[in-house]
mmCIF file of N, CA, C and O in Angstrom:
data_model
loop_
_atom_site.group_PDB
_atom_site.id
_atom_site.type_symbol
_atom_site.label_atom_id
_atom_site.label_comp_id
_atom_site.label_asym_id
_atom_site.label_seq_id
_atom_site.Cartn_x
_atom_site.Cartn_y
_atom_site.Cartn_z
ATOM 1 N N UNK Y 194 -60.030 10.321 8.938
ATOM 2 C CA UNK Y 194 -61.130 10.774 9.773
ATOM 3 C C UNK Y 194 -61.891 11.923 9.138
ATOM 4 O O UNK Y 194 -61.428 12.549 8.198
ATOM 5 N N UNK Y 195 -63.028 12.198 9.688
ATOM 6 C CA UNK Y 195 -63.870 13.305 9.234
ATOM 7 C C UNK Y 195 -63.501 14.548 10.029
ATOM 8 O O UNK Y 195 -63.386 14.495 11.251
ATOM 9 N N UNK Y 196 -63.316 15.656 9.340
ATOM 10 C CA UNK Y 196 -63.035 16.936 10.011
ATOM 11 C C UNK Y 196 -63.935 17.979 9.385
ATOM 12 O O UNK Y 196 -63.793 18.318 8.215
ATOM 13 N N UNK Y 197 -64.883 18.503 10.169
ATOM 14 C CA UNK Y 197 -65.699 19.636 9.750
ATOM 15 C C UNK Y 197 -65.482 20.698 10.815
ATOM 16 O O UNK Y 197 -65.946 20.563 11.945
ATOM 17 N N UNK Y 198 -64.738 21.728 10.478
ATOM 18 C CA UNK Y 198 -64.423 22.756 11.445
ATOM 19 C C UNK Y 198 -63.327 23.669 10.956
ATOM 20 O O UNK Y 198 -63.009 23.694 9.769
ATOM 21 N N UNK Y 199 -62.712 24.408 11.882
ATOM 22 C CA UNK Y 199 -61.703 25.392 11.499
ATOM 23 C C UNK Y 199 -60.454 24.731 10.936
ATOM 24 O O UNK Y 199 -60.162 23.574 11.224
ATOM 25 N N UNK Y 200 -59.727 25.486 10.133
ATOM 26 C CA UNK Y 200 -58.497 24.974 9.532
ATOM 27 C C UNK Y 200 -57.492 24.622 10.616
ATOM 28 O O UNK Y 200 -57.158 25.441 11.460
ATOM 29 N N UNK Y 201 -57.044 23.404 10.592
ATOM 30 C CA UNK Y 201 -56.008 22.955 11.512
ATOM 31 C C UNK Y 201 -54.703 23.104 10.743
ATOM 32 O O UNK Y 201 -54.423 22.351 9.812
ATOM 33 N N UNK Y 202 -53.933 24.134 11.110
ATOM 34 C CA UNK Y 202 -52.787 24.498 10.289
ATOM 35 C C UNK Y 202 -51.685 25.140 11.111
ATOM 36 O O UNK Y 202 -51.893 25.535 12.244
ATOM 37 N N UNK Y 203 -50.530 25.255 10.488
ATOM 38 C CA UNK Y 203 -49.413 26.005 11.054
ATOM 39 C C UNK Y 203 -48.948 26.969 9.977
ATOM 40 O O UNK Y 203 -48.544 26.547 8.898
ATOM 41 N N UNK Y 204 -49.061 28.263 10.263
ATOM 42 C CA UNK Y 204 -48.669 29.250 9.255
ATOM 43 C C UNK Y 204 -47.607 30.219 9.773
ATOM 44 O O UNK Y 204 -47.405 31.281 9.215
ATOM 45 N N UNK Y 205 -46.936 29.829 10.863
ATOM 46 C CA UNK Y 205 -45.831 30.616 11.394
ATOM 47 C C UNK Y 205 -44.720 29.660 11.806
ATOM 48 O O UNK Y 205 -44.880 28.437 11.716
ATOM 49 N N UNK Y 206 -43.615 30.207 12.299
ATOM 50 C CA UNK Y 206 -42.538 29.345 12.768
ATOM 51 C C UNK Y 206 -42.853 28.710 14.118
ATOM 52 O O UNK Y 206 -42.135 27.848 14.592
ATOM 53 N N UNK Y 207 -43.956 29.133 14.750
ATOM 54 C CA UNK Y 207 -44.431 28.501 15.987
ATOM 55 C C UNK Y 207 -45.407 27.396 15.588
ATOM 56 O O UNK Y 207 -46.591 27.626 15.412
ATOM 57 N N UNK Y 208 -44.908 26.209 15.420
ATOM 58 C CA UNK Y 208 -45.672 25.092 14.869
ATOM 59 C C UNK Y 208 -47.024 24.882 15.538
ATOM 60 O O UNK Y 208 -48.013 24.607 14.876
ATOM 61 N N UNK Y 209 -47.083 25.015 16.860
ATOM 62 C CA UNK Y 209 -48.324 24.700 17.576
ATOM 63 C C UNK Y 209 -49.210 25.913 17.838
ATOM 64 O O UNK Y 209 -50.193 25.810 18.573
ATOM 65 N N UNK Y 210 -48.921 27.062 17.226
ATOM 66 C CA UNK Y 210 -49.782 28.241 17.396
ATOM 67 C C UNK Y 210 -51.143 27.967 16.764
ATOM 68 O O UNK Y 210 -51.254 27.296 15.741
ATOM 69 N N UNK Y 211 -52.190 28.487 17.388
ATOM 70 C CA UNK Y 211 -53.554 28.268 16.891
ATOM 71 C C UNK Y 211 -53.966 29.415 15.969
ATOM 72 O O UNK Y 211 -54.281 30.500 16.425
ATOM 73 N N UNK Y 212 -53.969 29.152 14.667
ATOM 74 C CA UNK Y 212 -54.359 30.162 13.667
ATOM 75 C C UNK Y 212 -55.352 29.582 12.683
ATOM 76 O O UNK Y 212 -55.024 29.468 11.505
ATOM 77 N N UNK Y 213 -56.533 29.247 12.918
ATOM 78 C CA UNK Y 213 -57.221 29.314 14.196
ATOM 79 C C UNK Y 213 -57.090 28.046 15.044
ATOM 80 O O UNK Y 213 -57.356 28.053 16.226
ATOM 81 N N UNK Y 214 -56.674 26.964 14.430
ATOM 82 C CA UNK Y 214 -56.636 25.689 15.160
ATOM 83 C C UNK Y 214 -55.250 25.067 15.020
ATOM 84 O O UNK Y 214 -54.797 24.793 13.911
ATOM 85 N N UNK Y 215 -54.608 24.851 16.136
ATOM 86 C CA UNK Y 215 -53.249 24.307 16.139
ATOM 87 C C UNK Y 215 -53.188 22.934 15.487
ATOM 88 O O UNK Y 215 -54.034 22.074 15.734
ATOM 89 N N UNK Y 216 -52.181 22.753 14.682
ATOM 90 C CA UNK Y 216 -51.951 21.445 14.079
ATOM 91 C C UNK Y 216 -51.576 20.411 15.138
ATOM 92 O O UNK Y 216 -51.661 19.205 14.928
ATOM 93 N N UNK Y 217 -51.191 20.889 16.315
ATOM 94 C CA UNK Y 217 -50.802 20.013 17.433
ATOM 95 C C UNK Y 217 -51.999 19.582 18.287
ATOM 96 O O UNK Y 217 -51.863 18.724 19.154
ATOM 97 N N UNK Y 218 -53.158 20.177 18.059
ATOM 98 C CA UNK Y 218 -54.346 19.900 18.864
ATOM 99 C C UNK Y 218 -55.012 18.633 18.363
ATOM 100 O O UNK Y 218 -55.121 18.450 17.152
ATOM 101 N N UNK Y 219 -55.468 17.761 19.174
ATOM 102 C CA UNK Y 219 -55.471 17.713 20.629
ATOM 103 C C UNK Y 219 -54.343 16.865 21.209
ATOM 104 O O UNK Y 219 -54.331 16.583 22.390
ATOM 105 N N UNK Y 220 -53.387 16.467 20.403
ATOM 106 C CA UNK Y 220 -52.346 15.536 20.875
ATOM 107 C C UNK Y 220 -51.394 16.136 21.899
ATOM 108 O O UNK Y 220 -50.926 15.434 22.780
ATOM 109 N N UNK Y 221 -51.070 17.411 21.763
ATOM 110 C CA UNK Y 221 -50.070 18.008 22.651
ATOM 111 C C UNK Y 221 -50.780 18.865 23.707
ATOM 112 O O UNK Y 221 -51.544 19.773 23.356
ATOM 113 N N UNK Y 222 -50.561 18.584 24.983
ATOM 114 C CA UNK Y 222 -51.200 19.363 26.044
ATOM 115 C C UNK Y 222 -50.908 20.854 25.871
ATOM 116 O O UNK Y 222 -49.796 21.251 25.546
ATOM 117 N N UNK Y 223 -51.931 21.661 26.058
ATOM 118 C CA UNK Y 223 -51.799 23.107 25.935
ATOM 119 C C UNK Y 223 -52.074 23.630 24.543
ATOM 120 O O UNK Y 223 -52.281 24.830 24.361
ATOM 121 N N UNK Y 224 -52.091 22.761 23.530
ATOM 122 C CA UNK Y 224 -52.421 23.211 22.177
ATOM 123 C C UNK Y 224 -53.902 23.579 22.138
ATOM 124 O O UNK Y 224 -54.725 22.957 22.809
ATOM 125 N N UNK Y 225 -54.237 24.599 21.370
ATOM 126 C CA UNK Y 225 -55.610 25.114 21.329
ATOM 127 C C UNK Y 225 -56.197 25.007 19.927
ATOM 128 O O UNK Y 225 -55.482 25.040 18.932
ATOM 129 N N UNK Y 226 -57.500 24.920 19.887
ATOM 130 C CA UNK Y 226 -58.234 24.967 18.627
ATOM 131 C C UNK Y 226 -59.408 25.914 18.830
ATOM 132 O O UNK Y 226 -60.277 25.663 19.654
ATOM 133 N N UNK Y 227 -59.395 27.021 18.098
ATOM 134 C CA UNK Y 227 -60.452 28.021 18.217
ATOM 135 C C UNK Y 227 -61.395 27.889 17.026
ATOM 136 O O UNK Y 227 -60.952 27.882 15.875
ATOM 137 N N UNK Y 228 -62.673 27.804 17.329
ATOM 138 C CA UNK Y 228 -63.669 27.767 16.258
ATOM 139 C C UNK Y 228 -63.721 29.143 15.594
ATOM 140 O O UNK Y 228 -63.548 30.170 16.248
ATOM 141 N N UNK Y 229 -63.943 29.152 14.295
ATOM 142 C CA UNK Y 229 -64.031 30.405 13.549
ATOM 143 C C UNK Y 229 -65.312 31.143 13.923
ATOM 144 O O UNK Y 229 -66.408 30.608 13.747
ATOM 145 N N UNK Y 230 -65.173 32.342 14.453
ATOM 146 C CA UNK Y 230 -66.347 33.092 14.915
ATOM 147 C C UNK Y 230 -67.243 33.533 13.773
ATOM 148 O O UNK Y 230 -68.430 33.744 13.943
ATOM 149 N N UNK Y 231 -66.682 33.701 12.592
ATOM 150 C CA UNK Y 231 -67.485 34.103 11.440
ATOM 151 C C UNK Y 231 -67.567 32.998 10.395
ATOM 152 O O UNK Y 231 -68.102 33.219 9.313
ATOM 153 N N UNK Y 232 -67.022 31.836 10.718
ATOM 154 C CA UNK Y 232 -67.077 30.723 9.775
ATOM 155 C C UNK Y 232 -68.490 30.184 9.659
ATOM 156 O O UNK Y 232 -69.248 30.181 10.622
ATOM 157 N N UNK Y 233 -68.858 29.751 8.484
ATOM 158 C CA UNK Y 233 -70.196 29.194 8.263
ATOM 159 C C UNK Y 233 -70.068 27.794 7.677
ATOM 160 O O UNK Y 233 -69.327 27.577 6.720
ATOM 161 N N UNK Y 234 -70.792 26.878 8.270
ATOM 162 C CA UNK Y 234 -70.879 25.511 7.773
ATOM 163 C C UNK Y 234 -72.357 25.235 7.578
ATOM 164 O O UNK Y 234 -73.097 25.106 8.549
ATOM 165 N N UNK Y 235 -72.785 25.188 6.323
ATOM 166 C CA UNK Y 235 -74.203 25.015 6.022
ATOM 167 C C UNK Y 235 -74.389 23.935 4.958
ATOM 168 O O UNK Y 235 -73.634 23.870 3.994
ATOM 169 N N UNK Y 236 -75.442 23.159 5.157
ATOM 170 C CA UNK Y 236 -75.876 22.194 4.152
ATOM 171 C C UNK Y 236 -74.743 21.270 3.693
ATOM 172 O O UNK Y 236 -74.462 21.150 2.512
ATOM 173 N N UNK Y 237 -74.133 20.618 4.660
ATOM 174 C CA UNK Y 237 -73.077 19.645 4.383
ATOM 175 C C UNK Y 237 -73.673 18.252 4.535
ATOM 176 O O UNK Y 237 -74.289 17.942 5.548
ATOM 177 N N UNK Y 238 -73.492 17.419 3.528
ATOM 178 C CA UNK Y 238 -73.975 16.041 3.590
ATOM 179 C C UNK Y 238 -72.803 15.091 3.365
ATOM 180 O O UNK Y 238 -72.061 15.232 2.398
ATOM 181 N N UNK Y 239 -72.661 14.164 4.286
ATOM 182 C CA UNK Y 239 -71.715 13.063 4.116
ATOM 183 C C UNK Y 239 -72.556 11.816 3.891
ATOM 184 O O UNK Y 239 -73.402 11.478 4.718
ATOM 185 N N UNK Y 240 -72.334 11.149 2.777
ATOM 186 C CA UNK Y 240 -73.166 10.007 2.408
ATOM 187 C C UNK Y 240 -72.276 8.841 2.003
ATOM 188 O O UNK Y 240 -71.358 8.996 1.205
ATOM 189 N N UNK Y 241 -72.578 7.678 2.568
ATOM 190 C CA UNK Y 241 -71.869 6.467 2.169
ATOM 191 C C UNK Y 241 -70.384 6.499 2.528
ATOM 192 O O UNK Y 241 -69.551 6.105 1.729
ATOM 193 N N UNK Y 242 -70.078 6.951 3.742
ATOM 194 C CA UNK Y 242 -68.690 7.042 4.194
ATOM 195 C C UNK Y 242 -68.423 5.933 5.204
ATOM 196 O O UNK Y 242 -69.183 5.752 6.148
ATOM 197 N N UNK Y 243 -67.332 5.195 4.996
ATOM 198 C CA UNK Y 243 -66.905 4.181 5.953
ATOM 199 C C UNK Y 243 -65.479 4.495 6.374
ATOM 200 O O UNK Y 243 -64.617 4.714 5.522
ATOM 201 N N UNK Y 244 -65.264 4.530 7.672
ATOM 202 C CA UNK Y 244 -63.930 4.736 8.231
ATOM 203 C C UNK Y 244 -63.562 3.429 8.915
ATOM 204 O O UNK Y 244 -64.166 3.063 9.917
ATOM 205 N N UNK Y 245 -62.609 2.719 8.350
ATOM 206 C CA UNK Y 245 -62.218 1.406 8.879
ATOM 207 C C UNK Y 245 -61.036 1.519 9.826
ATOM 208 O O UNK Y 245 -59.977 2.015 9.449
ATOM 209 N N UNK Y 246 -61.236 1.054 11.037
ATOM 210 C CA UNK Y 246 -60.176 0.932 12.041
ATOM 211 C C UNK Y 246 -59.325 2.194 12.215
ATOM 212 O O UNK Y 246 -58.095 2.127 12.146
ATOM 213 N N UNK Y 247 -59.954 3.358 12.456
ATOM 214 C CA UNK Y 247 -59.134 4.548 12.669
ATOM 215 C C UNK Y 247 -58.302 4.395 13.940
ATOM 216 O O UNK Y 247 -58.776 3.865 14.947
ATOM 217 N N UNK Y 248 -57.071 4.844 13.867
ATOM 218 C CA UNK Y 248 -56.162 4.749 15.010
ATOM 219 C C UNK Y 248 -56.672 5.572 16.188
ATOM 220 O O UNK Y 248 -56.518 5.194 17.334
ATOM 221 N N UNK Y 249 -57.280 6.717 15.876
ATOM 222 C CA UNK Y 249 -57.783 7.622 16.907
ATOM 223 C C UNK Y 249 -59.285 7.786 16.720
ATOM 224 O O UNK Y 249 -59.902 7.081 15.933
ATOM 225 N N UNK Y 250 -59.888 8.730 17.412
ATOM 226 C CA UNK Y 250 -61.319 9.002 17.260
ATOM 227 C C UNK Y 250 -61.633 9.255 15.786
ATOM 228 O O UNK Y 250 -60.805 9.806 15.067
ATOM 229 N N UNK Y 251 -62.820 8.874 15.334
ATOM 230 C CA UNK Y 251 -63.099 8.927 13.902
ATOM 231 C C UNK Y 251 -63.374 10.307 13.321
ATOM 232 O O UNK Y 251 -63.491 10.438 12.116
ATOM 233 N N UNK Y 252 -63.455 11.350 14.144
ATOM 234 C CA UNK Y 252 -63.674 12.653 13.537
ATOM 235 C C UNK Y 252 -63.955 13.766 14.516
ATOM 236 O O UNK Y 252 -64.059 13.551 15.729
ATOM 237 N N UNK Y 253 -64.052 14.969 13.950
ATOM 238 C CA UNK Y 253 -64.326 16.182 14.711
ATOM 239 C C UNK Y 253 -65.372 16.989 13.963
ATOM 240 O O UNK Y 253 -65.289 17.143 12.735
ATOM 241 N N UNK Y 254 -66.350 17.491 14.704
ATOM 242 C CA UNK Y 254 -67.334 18.424 14.169
ATOM 243 C C UNK Y 254 -67.325 19.585 15.146
ATOM 244 O O UNK Y 254 -67.698 19.425 16.307
ATOM 245 N N UNK Y 255 -66.867 20.770 14.684
ATOM 246 C CA UNK Y 255 -66.545 21.835 15.629
ATOM 247 C C UNK Y 255 -66.853 23.201 15.045
ATOM 248 O O UNK Y 255 -66.282 23.591 14.016
ATOM 249 N N UNK Y 256 -67.764 23.926 15.686
ATOM 250 C CA UNK Y 256 -68.115 25.294 15.274
ATOM 251 C C UNK Y 256 -68.234 26.157 16.525
ATOM 252 O O UNK Y 256 -68.225 25.655 17.643
ATOM 253 N N UNK Y 257 -68.360 27.454 16.322
ATOM 254 C CA UNK Y 257 -68.475 28.364 17.458
ATOM 255 C C UNK Y 257 -69.938 28.588 17.826
ATOM 256 O O UNK Y 257 -70.839 28.386 17.004
ATOM 257 N N UNK Y 258 -70.164 29.026 19.054
ATOM 258 C CA UNK Y 258 -71.520 29.374 19.478
ATOM 259 C C UNK Y 258 -72.058 30.537 18.652
ATOM 260 O O UNK Y 258 -73.255 30.634 18.408
ATOM 261 N N UNK Y 259 -71.173 31.438 18.213
ATOM 262 C CA UNK Y 259 -71.587 32.609 17.437
ATOM 263 C C UNK Y 259 -72.005 32.238 16.016
ATOM 264 O O UNK Y 259 -72.763 32.967 15.382
ATOM 265 N N UNK Y 260 -71.501 31.116 15.501
ATOM 266 C CA UNK Y 260 -71.824 30.680 14.139
ATOM 267 C C UNK Y 260 -72.016 29.166 14.128
ATOM 268 O O UNK Y 260 -71.162 28.422 13.648
ATOM 269 N N UNK Y 261 -73.139 28.693 14.682
ATOM 270 C CA UNK Y 261 -73.357 27.245 14.736
ATOM 271 C C UNK Y 261 -73.537 26.639 13.343
ATOM 272 O O UNK Y 261 -73.939 27.325 12.406
ATOM 273 N N UNK Y 262 -73.227 25.365 13.224
ATOM 274 C CA UNK Y 262 -73.439 24.653 11.964
ATOM 275 C C UNK Y 262 -74.930 24.491 11.713
ATOM 276 O O UNK Y 262 -75.714 24.370 12.643
ATOM 277 N N UNK Y 263 -75.276 24.463 10.445
ATOM 278 C CA UNK Y 263 -76.681 24.292 10.056
ATOM 279 C C UNK Y 263 -76.762 23.238 8.954
ATOM 280 O O UNK Y 263 -75.959 23.250 8.025
ATOM 281 N N UNK Y 264 -77.727 22.354 9.069
ATOM 282 C CA UNK Y 264 -77.994 21.395 8.006
ATOM 283 C C UNK Y 264 -76.877 20.400 7.766
ATOM 284 O O UNK Y 264 -76.550 20.090 6.627
ATOM 285 N N UNK Y 265 -76.290 19.871 8.839
ATOM 286 C CA UNK Y 265 -75.243 18.855 8.706
ATOM 287 C C UNK Y 265 -75.936 17.485 8.722
ATOM 288 O O UNK Y 265 -76.632 17.149 9.670
ATOM 289 N N UNK Y 266 -75.749 16.713 7.663
ATOM 290 C CA UNK Y 266 -76.427 15.428 7.525
ATOM 291 C C UNK Y 266 -75.409 14.305 7.351
ATOM 292 O O UNK Y 266 -74.510 14.405 6.517
ATOM 293 N N UNK Y 267 -75.563 13.276 8.162
ATOM 294 C CA UNK Y 267 -74.767 12.064 8.028
ATOM 295 C C UNK Y 267 -75.720 10.965 7.576
ATOM 296 O O UNK Y 267 -76.670 10.646 8.279
ATOM 297 N N UNK Y 268 -75.457 10.394 6.420
ATOM 298 C CA UNK Y 268 -76.301 9.334 5.883
ATOM 299 C C UNK Y 268 -75.414 8.141 5.560
ATOM 300 O O UNK Y 268 -74.506 8.246 4.731
ATOM 301 N N UNK Y 269 -75.663 7.045 6.236
ATOM 302 C CA UNK Y 269 -74.851 5.840 6.057
ATOM 303 C C UNK Y 269 -73.367 6.119 6.288
ATOM 304 O O UNK Y 269 -72.512 5.758 5.481
ATOM 305 N N UNK Y 270 -73.076 6.776 7.409
ATOM 306 C CA UNK Y 270 -71.693 7.040 7.818
ATOM 307 C C UNK Y 270 -71.373 6.103 8.966
ATOM 308 O O UNK Y 270 -72.089 6.079 9.967
ATOM 309 N N UNK Y 271 -70.316 5.314 8.820
ATOM 310 C CA UNK Y 271 -69.984 4.273 9.786
ATOM 311 C C UNK Y 271 -68.498 4.321 10.102
ATOM 312 O O UNK Y 271 -67.670 4.460 9.198
ATOM 313 N N UNK Y 272 -68.180 4.186 11.380
ATOM 314 C CA UNK Y 272 -66.790 4.013 11.807
ATOM 315 C C UNK Y 272 -66.703 2.649 12.479
ATOM 316 O O UNK Y 272 -67.373 2.393 13.469
ATOM 317 N N UNK Y 273 -65.892 1.758 11.915
ATOM 318 C CA UNK Y 273 -65.729 0.439 12.507
ATOM 319 C C UNK Y 273 -64.491 0.427 13.387
ATOM 320 O O UNK Y 273 -63.434 0.916 13.004
ATOM 321 N N UNK Y 274 -64.638 -0.129 14.578
ATOM 322 C CA UNK Y 274 -63.537 -0.233 15.538
ATOM 323 C C UNK Y 274 -62.791 1.084 15.758
ATOM 324 O O UNK Y 274 -61.580 1.149 15.606
ATOM 325 N N UNK Y 275 -63.520 2.153 16.108
ATOM 326 C CA UNK Y 275 -62.849 3.450 16.260
ATOM 327 C C UNK Y 275 -61.903 3.468 17.444
ATOM 328 O O UNK Y 275 -62.133 2.796 18.457
ATOM 329 N N UNK Y 276 -60.816 4.229 17.292
ATOM 330 C CA UNK Y 276 -59.914 4.455 18.401
ATOM 331 C C UNK Y 276 -60.623 5.259 19.483
ATOM 332 O O UNK Y 276 -61.636 5.900 19.212
ATOM 333 N N UNK Y 277 -60.112 5.242 20.671
ATOM 334 C CA UNK Y 277 -60.775 5.916 21.783
ATOM 335 C C UNK Y 277 -60.072 7.197 22.218
ATOM 336 O O UNK Y 277 -60.515 7.864 23.123
ATOM 337 N N UNK Y 278 -58.978 7.549 21.595
ATOM 338 C CA UNK Y 278 -58.279 8.770 21.986
ATOM 339 C C UNK Y 278 -58.359 9.755 20.841
ATOM 340 O O UNK Y 278 -58.309 9.360 19.693
ATOM 341 N N UNK Y 279 -58.485 10.998 21.068
ATOM 342 C CA UNK Y 279 -58.536 11.645 22.375
ATOM 343 C C UNK Y 279 -59.937 11.716 22.973
ATOM 344 O O UNK Y 279 -60.089 12.128 24.105
ATOM 345 N N UNK Y 280 -60.983 11.346 22.212
ATOM 346 C CA UNK Y 280 -62.338 11.424 22.764
ATOM 347 C C UNK Y 280 -62.950 10.035 22.768
ATOM 348 O O UNK Y 280 -63.282 9.486 21.754
ATOM 349 N N UNK Y 281 -63.079 9.497 23.937
ATOM 350 C CA UNK Y 281 -63.638 8.166 24.052
ATOM 351 C C UNK Y 281 -63.621 7.758 25.518
ATOM 352 O O UNK Y 281 -63.518 8.573 26.407
ATOM 353 N N UNK Y 282 -63.727 6.505 25.738
ATOM 354 C CA UNK Y 282 -63.719 5.986 27.098
ATOM 355 C C UNK Y 282 -62.282 5.857 27.576
ATOM 356 O O UNK Y 282 -61.585 4.925 27.198
ATOM 357 N N UNK Y 283 -61.832 6.803 28.374
ATOM 358 C CA UNK Y 283 -60.455 6.765 28.886
ATOM 359 C C UNK Y 283 -60.394 5.996 30.194
ATOM 360 O O UNK Y 283 -61.255 5.984 30.970
#
């Protein structure tokens, strides 16, 4: 899948802690993902990307209100038969 956003990681012995984005998010209830308040995503282009039959939703694009993304371009990006969880028609 496509992920443009904060690092989804675990850097402590608390596996699901959000530093800034829990590796357990969004699968485990209560897990959090915080957008980087000072993170910058500028002039990102994805071109000619095909995601075939992803098990879950085909991607995440996530920034904070304090630092919105700028110049994000999707050109010929296709997801065939995308999964519907966690974001889809439930």
